[in-house]
PDB file of C-alpha atoms and ligand atoms in Angstrom:
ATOM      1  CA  UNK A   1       0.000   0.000   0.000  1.00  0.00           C
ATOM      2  CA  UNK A   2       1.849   3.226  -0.611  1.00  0.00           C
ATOM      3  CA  UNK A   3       2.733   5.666   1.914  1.00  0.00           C
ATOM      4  CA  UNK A   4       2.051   2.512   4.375  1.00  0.00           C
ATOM      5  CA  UNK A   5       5.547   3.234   6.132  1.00  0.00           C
ATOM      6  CA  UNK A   6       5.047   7.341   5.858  1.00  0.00           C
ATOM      7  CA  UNK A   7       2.196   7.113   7.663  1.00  0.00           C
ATOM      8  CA  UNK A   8       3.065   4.352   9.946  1.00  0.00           C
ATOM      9  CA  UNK A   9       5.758   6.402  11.524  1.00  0.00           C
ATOM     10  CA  UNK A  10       3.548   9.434  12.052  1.00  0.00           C
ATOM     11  CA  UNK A  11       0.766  10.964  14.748  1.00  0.00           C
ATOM     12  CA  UNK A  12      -0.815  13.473  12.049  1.00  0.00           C
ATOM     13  CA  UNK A  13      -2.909  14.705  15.607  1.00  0.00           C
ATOM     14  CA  UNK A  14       0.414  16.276  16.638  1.00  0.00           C
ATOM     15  CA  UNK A  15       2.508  16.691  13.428  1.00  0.00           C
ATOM     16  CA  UNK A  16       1.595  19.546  10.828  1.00  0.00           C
ATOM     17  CA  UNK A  17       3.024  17.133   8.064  1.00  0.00           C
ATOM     18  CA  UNK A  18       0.407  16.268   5.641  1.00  0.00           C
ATOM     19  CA  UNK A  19      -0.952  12.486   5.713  1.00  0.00           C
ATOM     20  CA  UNK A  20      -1.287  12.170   2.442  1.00  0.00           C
ATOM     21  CA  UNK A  21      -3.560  11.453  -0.798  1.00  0.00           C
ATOM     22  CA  UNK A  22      -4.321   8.408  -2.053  1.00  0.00           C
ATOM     23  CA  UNK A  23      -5.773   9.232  -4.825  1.00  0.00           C
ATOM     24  CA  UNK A  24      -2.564  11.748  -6.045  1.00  0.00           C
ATOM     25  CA  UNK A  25      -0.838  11.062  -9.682  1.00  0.00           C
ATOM     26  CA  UNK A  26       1.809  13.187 -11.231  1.00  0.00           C
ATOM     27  CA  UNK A  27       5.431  13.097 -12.200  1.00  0.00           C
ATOM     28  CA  UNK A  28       8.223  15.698 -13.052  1.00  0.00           C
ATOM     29  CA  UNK A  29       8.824  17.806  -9.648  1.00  0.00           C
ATOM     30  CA  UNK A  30      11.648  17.644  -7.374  1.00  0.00           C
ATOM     31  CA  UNK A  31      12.102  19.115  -4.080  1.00  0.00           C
ATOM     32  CA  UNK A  32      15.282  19.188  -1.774  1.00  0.00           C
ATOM     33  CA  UNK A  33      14.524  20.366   1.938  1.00  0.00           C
ATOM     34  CA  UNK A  34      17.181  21.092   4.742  1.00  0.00           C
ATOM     35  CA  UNK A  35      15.976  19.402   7.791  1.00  0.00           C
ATOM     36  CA  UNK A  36      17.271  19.774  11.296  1.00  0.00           C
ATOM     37  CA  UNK A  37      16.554  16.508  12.909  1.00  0.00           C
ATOM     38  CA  UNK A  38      18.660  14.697  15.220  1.00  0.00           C
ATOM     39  CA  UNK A  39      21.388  15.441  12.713  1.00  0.00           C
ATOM     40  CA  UNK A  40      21.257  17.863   9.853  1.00  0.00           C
ATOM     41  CA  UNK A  41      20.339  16.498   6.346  1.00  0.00           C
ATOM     42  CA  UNK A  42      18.793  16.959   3.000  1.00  0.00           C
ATOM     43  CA  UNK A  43      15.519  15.174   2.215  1.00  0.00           C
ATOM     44  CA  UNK A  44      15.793  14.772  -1.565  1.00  0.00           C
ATOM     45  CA  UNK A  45      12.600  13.707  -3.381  1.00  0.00           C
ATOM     46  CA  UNK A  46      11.854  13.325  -6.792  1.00  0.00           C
ATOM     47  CA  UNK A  47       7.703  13.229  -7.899  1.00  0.00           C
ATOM     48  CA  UNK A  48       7.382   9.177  -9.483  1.00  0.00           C
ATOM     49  CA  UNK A  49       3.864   7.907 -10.088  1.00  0.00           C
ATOM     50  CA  UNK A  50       2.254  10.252  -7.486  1.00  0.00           C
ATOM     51  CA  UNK A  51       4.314   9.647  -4.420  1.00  0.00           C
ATOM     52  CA  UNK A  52       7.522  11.226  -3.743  1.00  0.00           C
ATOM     53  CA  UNK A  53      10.668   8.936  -3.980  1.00  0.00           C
ATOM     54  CA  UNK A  54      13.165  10.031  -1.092  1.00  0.00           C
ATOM     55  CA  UNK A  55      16.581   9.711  -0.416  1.00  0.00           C
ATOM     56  CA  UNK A  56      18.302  11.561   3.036  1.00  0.00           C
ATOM     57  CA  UNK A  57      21.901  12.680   2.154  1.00  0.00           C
ATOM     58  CA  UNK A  58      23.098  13.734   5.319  1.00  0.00           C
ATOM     59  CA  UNK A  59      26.126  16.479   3.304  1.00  0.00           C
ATOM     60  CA  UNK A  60      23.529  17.500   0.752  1.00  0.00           C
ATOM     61  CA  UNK A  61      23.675  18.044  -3.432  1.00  0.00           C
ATOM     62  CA  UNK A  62      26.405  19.339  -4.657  1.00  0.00           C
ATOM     63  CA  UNK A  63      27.162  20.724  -8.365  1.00  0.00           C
ATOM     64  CA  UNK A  64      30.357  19.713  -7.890  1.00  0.00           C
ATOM     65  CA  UNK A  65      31.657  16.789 -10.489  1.00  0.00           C
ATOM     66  CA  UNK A  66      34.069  15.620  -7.900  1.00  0.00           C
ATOM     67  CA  UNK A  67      32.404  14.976  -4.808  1.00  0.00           C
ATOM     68  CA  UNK A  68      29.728  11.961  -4.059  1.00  0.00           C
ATOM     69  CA  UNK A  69      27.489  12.205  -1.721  1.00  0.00           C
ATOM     70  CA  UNK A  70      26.058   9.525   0.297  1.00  0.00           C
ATOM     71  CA  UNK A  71      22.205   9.326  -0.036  1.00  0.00           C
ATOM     72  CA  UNK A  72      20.081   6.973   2.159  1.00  0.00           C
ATOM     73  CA  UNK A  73      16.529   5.538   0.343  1.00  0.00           C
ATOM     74  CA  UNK A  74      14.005   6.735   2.834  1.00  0.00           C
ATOM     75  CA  UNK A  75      10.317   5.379   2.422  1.00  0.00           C
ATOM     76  CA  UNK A  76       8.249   7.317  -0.275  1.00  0.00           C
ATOM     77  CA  UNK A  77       6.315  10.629   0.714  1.00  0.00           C
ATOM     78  CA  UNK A  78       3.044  12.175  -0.025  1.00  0.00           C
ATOM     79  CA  UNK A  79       2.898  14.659  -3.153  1.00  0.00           C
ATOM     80  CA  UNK A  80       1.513  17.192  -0.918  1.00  0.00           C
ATOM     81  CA  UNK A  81       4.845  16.755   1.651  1.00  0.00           C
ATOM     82  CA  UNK A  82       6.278  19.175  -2.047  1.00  0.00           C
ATOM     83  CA  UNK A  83       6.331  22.422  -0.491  1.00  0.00           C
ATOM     84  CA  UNK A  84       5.947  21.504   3.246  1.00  0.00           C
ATOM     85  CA  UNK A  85       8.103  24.366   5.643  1.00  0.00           C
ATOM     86  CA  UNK A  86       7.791  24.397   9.037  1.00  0.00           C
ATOM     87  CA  UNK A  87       8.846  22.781  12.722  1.00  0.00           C
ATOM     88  CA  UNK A  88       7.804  18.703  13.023  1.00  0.00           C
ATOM     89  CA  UNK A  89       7.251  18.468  16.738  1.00  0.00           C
ATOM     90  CA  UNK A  90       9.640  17.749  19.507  1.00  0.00           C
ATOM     91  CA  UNK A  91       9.112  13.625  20.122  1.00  0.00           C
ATOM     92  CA  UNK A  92       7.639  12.994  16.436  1.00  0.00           C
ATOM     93  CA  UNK A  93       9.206  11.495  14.116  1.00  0.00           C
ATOM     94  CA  UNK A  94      11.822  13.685  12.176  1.00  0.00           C
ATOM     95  CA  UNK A  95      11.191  16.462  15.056  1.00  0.00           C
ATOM     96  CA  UNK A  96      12.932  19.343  14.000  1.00  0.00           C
ATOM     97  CA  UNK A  97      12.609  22.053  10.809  1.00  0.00           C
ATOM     98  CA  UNK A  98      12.373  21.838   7.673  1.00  0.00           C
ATOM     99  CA  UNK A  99      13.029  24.869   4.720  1.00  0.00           C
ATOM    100  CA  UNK A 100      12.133  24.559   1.392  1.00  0.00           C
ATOM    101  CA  UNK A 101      15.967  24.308   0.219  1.00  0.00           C
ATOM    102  CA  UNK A 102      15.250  23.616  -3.677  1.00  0.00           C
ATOM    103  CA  UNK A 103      12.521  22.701  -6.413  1.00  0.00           C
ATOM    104  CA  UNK A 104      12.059  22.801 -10.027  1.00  0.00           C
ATOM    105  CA  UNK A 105      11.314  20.044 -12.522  1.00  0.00           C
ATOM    106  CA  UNK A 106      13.355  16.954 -13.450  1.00  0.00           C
ATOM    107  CA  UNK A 107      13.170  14.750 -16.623  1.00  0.00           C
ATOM    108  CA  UNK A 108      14.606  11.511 -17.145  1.00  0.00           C
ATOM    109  CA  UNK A 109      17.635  10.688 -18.767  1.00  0.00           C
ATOM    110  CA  UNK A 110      16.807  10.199 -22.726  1.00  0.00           C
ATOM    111  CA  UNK A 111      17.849   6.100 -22.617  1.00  0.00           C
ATOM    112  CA  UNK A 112      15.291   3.518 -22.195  1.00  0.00           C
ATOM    113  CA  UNK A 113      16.913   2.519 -18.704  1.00  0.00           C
ATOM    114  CA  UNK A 114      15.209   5.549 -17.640  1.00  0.00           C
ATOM    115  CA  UNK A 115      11.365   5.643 -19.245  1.00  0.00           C
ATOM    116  CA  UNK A 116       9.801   4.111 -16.241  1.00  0.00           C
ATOM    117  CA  UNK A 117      11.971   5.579 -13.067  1.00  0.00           C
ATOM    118  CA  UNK A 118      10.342   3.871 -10.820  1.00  0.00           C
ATOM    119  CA  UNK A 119      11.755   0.813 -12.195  1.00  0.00           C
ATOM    120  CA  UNK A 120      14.694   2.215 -12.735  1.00  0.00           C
ATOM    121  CA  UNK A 121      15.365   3.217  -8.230  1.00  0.00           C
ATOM    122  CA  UNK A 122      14.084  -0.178  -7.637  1.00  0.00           C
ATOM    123  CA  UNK A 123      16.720  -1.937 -10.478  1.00  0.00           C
ATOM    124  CA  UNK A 124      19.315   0.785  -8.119  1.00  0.00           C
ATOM    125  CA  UNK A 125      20.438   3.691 -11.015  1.00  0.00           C
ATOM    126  CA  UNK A 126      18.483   6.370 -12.155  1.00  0.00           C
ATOM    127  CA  UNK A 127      19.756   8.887 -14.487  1.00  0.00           C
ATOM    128  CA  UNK A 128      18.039  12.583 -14.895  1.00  0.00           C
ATOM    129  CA  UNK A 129      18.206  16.203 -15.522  1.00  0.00           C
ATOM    130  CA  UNK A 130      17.360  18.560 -12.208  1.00  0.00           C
ATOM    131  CA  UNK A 131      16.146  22.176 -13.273  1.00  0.00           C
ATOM    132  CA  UNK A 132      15.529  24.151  -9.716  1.00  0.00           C
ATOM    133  CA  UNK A 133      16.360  27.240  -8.800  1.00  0.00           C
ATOM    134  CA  UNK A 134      20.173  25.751  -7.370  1.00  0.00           C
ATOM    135  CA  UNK A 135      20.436  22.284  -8.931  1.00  0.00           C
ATOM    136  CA  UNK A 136      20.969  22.008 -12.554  1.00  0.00           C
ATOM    137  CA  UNK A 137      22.254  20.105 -15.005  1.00  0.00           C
ATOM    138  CA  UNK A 138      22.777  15.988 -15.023  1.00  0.00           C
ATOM    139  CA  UNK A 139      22.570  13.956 -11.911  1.00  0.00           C
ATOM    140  CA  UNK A 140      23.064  10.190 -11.436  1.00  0.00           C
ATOM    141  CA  UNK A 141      21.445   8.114  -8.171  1.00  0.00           C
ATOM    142  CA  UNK A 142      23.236   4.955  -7.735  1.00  0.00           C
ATOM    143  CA  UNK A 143      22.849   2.273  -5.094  1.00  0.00           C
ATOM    144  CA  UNK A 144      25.463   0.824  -3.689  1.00  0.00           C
ATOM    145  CA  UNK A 145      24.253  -2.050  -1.950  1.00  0.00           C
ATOM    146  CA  UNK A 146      22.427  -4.988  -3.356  1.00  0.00           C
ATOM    147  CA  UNK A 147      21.885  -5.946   0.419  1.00  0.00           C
ATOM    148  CA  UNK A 148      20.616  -3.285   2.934  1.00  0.00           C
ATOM    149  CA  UNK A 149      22.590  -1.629   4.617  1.00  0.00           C
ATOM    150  CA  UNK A 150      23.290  -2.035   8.352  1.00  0.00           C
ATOM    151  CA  UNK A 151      20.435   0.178   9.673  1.00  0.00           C
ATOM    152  CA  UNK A 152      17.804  -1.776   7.075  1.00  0.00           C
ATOM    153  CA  UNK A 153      17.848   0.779   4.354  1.00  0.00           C
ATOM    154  CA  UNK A 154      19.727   1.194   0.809  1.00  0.00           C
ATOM    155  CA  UNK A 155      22.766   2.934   0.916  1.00  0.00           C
ATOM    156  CA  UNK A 156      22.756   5.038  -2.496  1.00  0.00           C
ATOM    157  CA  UNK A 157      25.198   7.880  -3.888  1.00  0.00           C
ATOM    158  CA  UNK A 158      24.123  10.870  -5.644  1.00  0.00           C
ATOM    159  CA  UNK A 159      26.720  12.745  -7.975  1.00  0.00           C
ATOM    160  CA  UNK A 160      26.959  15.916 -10.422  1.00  0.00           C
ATOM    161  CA  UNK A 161      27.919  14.815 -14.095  1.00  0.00           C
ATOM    162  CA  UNK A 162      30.774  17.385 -15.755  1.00  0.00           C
ATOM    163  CA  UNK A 163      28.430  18.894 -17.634  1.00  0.00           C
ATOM    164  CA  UNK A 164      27.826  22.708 -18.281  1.00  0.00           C
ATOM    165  CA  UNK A 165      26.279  23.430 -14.933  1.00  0.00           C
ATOM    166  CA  UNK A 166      28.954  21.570 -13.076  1.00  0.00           C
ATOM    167  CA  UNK A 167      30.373  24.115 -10.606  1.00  0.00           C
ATOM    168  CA  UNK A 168      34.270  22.999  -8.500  1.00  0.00           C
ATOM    169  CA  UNK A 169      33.712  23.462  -5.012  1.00  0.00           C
ATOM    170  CA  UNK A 170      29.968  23.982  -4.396  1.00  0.00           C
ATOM    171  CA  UNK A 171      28.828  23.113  -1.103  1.00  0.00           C
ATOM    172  CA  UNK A 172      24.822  23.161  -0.192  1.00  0.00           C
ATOM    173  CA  UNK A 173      26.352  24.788   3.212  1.00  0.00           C
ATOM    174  CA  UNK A 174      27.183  27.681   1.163  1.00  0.00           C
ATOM    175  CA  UNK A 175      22.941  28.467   0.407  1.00  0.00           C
ATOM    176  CA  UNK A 176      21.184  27.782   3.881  1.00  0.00           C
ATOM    177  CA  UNK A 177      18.108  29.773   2.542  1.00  0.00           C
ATOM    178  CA  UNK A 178      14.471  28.316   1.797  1.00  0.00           C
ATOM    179  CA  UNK A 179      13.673  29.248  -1.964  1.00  0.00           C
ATOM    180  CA  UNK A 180      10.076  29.130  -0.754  1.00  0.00           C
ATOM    181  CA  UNK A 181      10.366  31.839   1.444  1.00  0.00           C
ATOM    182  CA  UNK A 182      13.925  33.368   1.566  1.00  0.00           C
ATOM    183  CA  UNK A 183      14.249  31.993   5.821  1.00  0.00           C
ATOM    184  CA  UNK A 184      16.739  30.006   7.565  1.00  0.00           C
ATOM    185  CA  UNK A 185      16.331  27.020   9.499  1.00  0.00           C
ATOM    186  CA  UNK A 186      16.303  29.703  12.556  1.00  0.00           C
ATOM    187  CA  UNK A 187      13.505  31.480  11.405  1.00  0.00           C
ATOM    188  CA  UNK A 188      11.202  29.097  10.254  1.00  0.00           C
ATOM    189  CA  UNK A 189      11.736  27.391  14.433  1.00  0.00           C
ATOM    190  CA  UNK A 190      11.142  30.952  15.363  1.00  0.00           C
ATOM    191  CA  UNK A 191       8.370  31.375  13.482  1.00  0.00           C
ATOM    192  CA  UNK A 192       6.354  27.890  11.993  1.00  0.00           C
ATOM    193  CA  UNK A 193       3.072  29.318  12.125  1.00  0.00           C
ATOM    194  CA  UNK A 194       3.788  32.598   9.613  1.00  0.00           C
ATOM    195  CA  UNK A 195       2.279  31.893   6.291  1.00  0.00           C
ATOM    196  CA  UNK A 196       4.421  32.993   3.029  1.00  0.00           C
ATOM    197  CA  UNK A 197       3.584  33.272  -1.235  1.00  0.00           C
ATOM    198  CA  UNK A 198       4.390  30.396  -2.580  1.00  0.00           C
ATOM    199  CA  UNK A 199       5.877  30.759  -6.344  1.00  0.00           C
ATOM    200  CA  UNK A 200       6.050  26.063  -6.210  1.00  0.00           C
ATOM    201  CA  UNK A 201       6.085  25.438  -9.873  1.00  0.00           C
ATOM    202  CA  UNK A 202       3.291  23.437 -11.194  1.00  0.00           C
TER     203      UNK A 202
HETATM  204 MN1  LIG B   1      14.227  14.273   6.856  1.00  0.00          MN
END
């Protein structure tokens, strides 16, 4: 059943996370956000058959050609999670903030390896183009793993091709602002409940 685990690991009395539609479809967003949990990481989900495949990469995206960074498979989220800012309550699961750290569109790689991606994160590699506002350009999610990893879950990598948008030294610690709304981690815990335009592409 999809969203099964989402929701399993949720109170959606005490969390303002959404719970989710069944009945969602769509492909072709992406959104990255910067969420200070337990430990600081990047929640990076791409829109597949109206859920949102996840991965957690604890350092981030970079643009950098050079670097690879280590991306956990997290269990799908709801389309609605897309734009979701704000503080996940002390004692829930995740507790901690979340910004809006990146969104756009992706497209899959033009090679038949890619046509169905959902197929394609299951078989371990997926291929695709980001456009957002910070990523750009060719990306590549790999698994490393056939087995799962020591804490249960796939241990992927996510890297920047050399292509035209690749950038030497870019570091997602460099941009700690929500696209959304322009605010830091820090404001958004000062302030969860203030309401903001939202320019999410459609
Ligand atoms: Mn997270």
């Amino acid at each position: 059943m999809p969203l099964e685990q989402y929701k399993r690991k949720r109170d959606f009395s005490k969390t303002p996370e959404p719970a989710g539609d069944p009945t969602a479809s769509g492909t072709g967003r992406f959104v990255v956000q910067r969420h200070r949990a337990t430990r600081l990481h990047y929640d990076f989900r791409l829109e597949v058959d109206g859920v949102l495949a996840s991965w957690a990469i604890p350092k981030g995206p970079t643009l950098d050609p050079a670097v690879r960074r280590m991306a956990v498979h997290v269990e799908d989220h709801p389309l609605e999670y897309f734009d979701f800012e704000g503080v996940i309550p002390k004692g829930q699961y995740g507790g901690g903030d979340v910004i809006v750290w990146d969104w756009g569109r992706w497209v899959p790689a033009a090679d038949k390896k890619y046509v169905d991606p959902a197929k394609a994160i299951a078989e371990g590699e997926l291929h695709f183009d980001l456009e957002g506002e910070r990523l750009k350009g060719r990306f590549v999610l790999v698994r490393t793993d056939r087995t799962q990893g020591r804490n249960g879950k796939e241990q992927w990598l996510l890297l920047h091709k050399a292509d035209e948008f690749a950038a030497e030294g870019w570091d997602a610690a460099d941009h700690p602002t929500s696209v959304k709304s322009g605010r830091t981690n820090d404001e958004v815990a000062a302030a969860p409940d203030a309401r903001w335009n939202s320019g999410a592409p459609v």
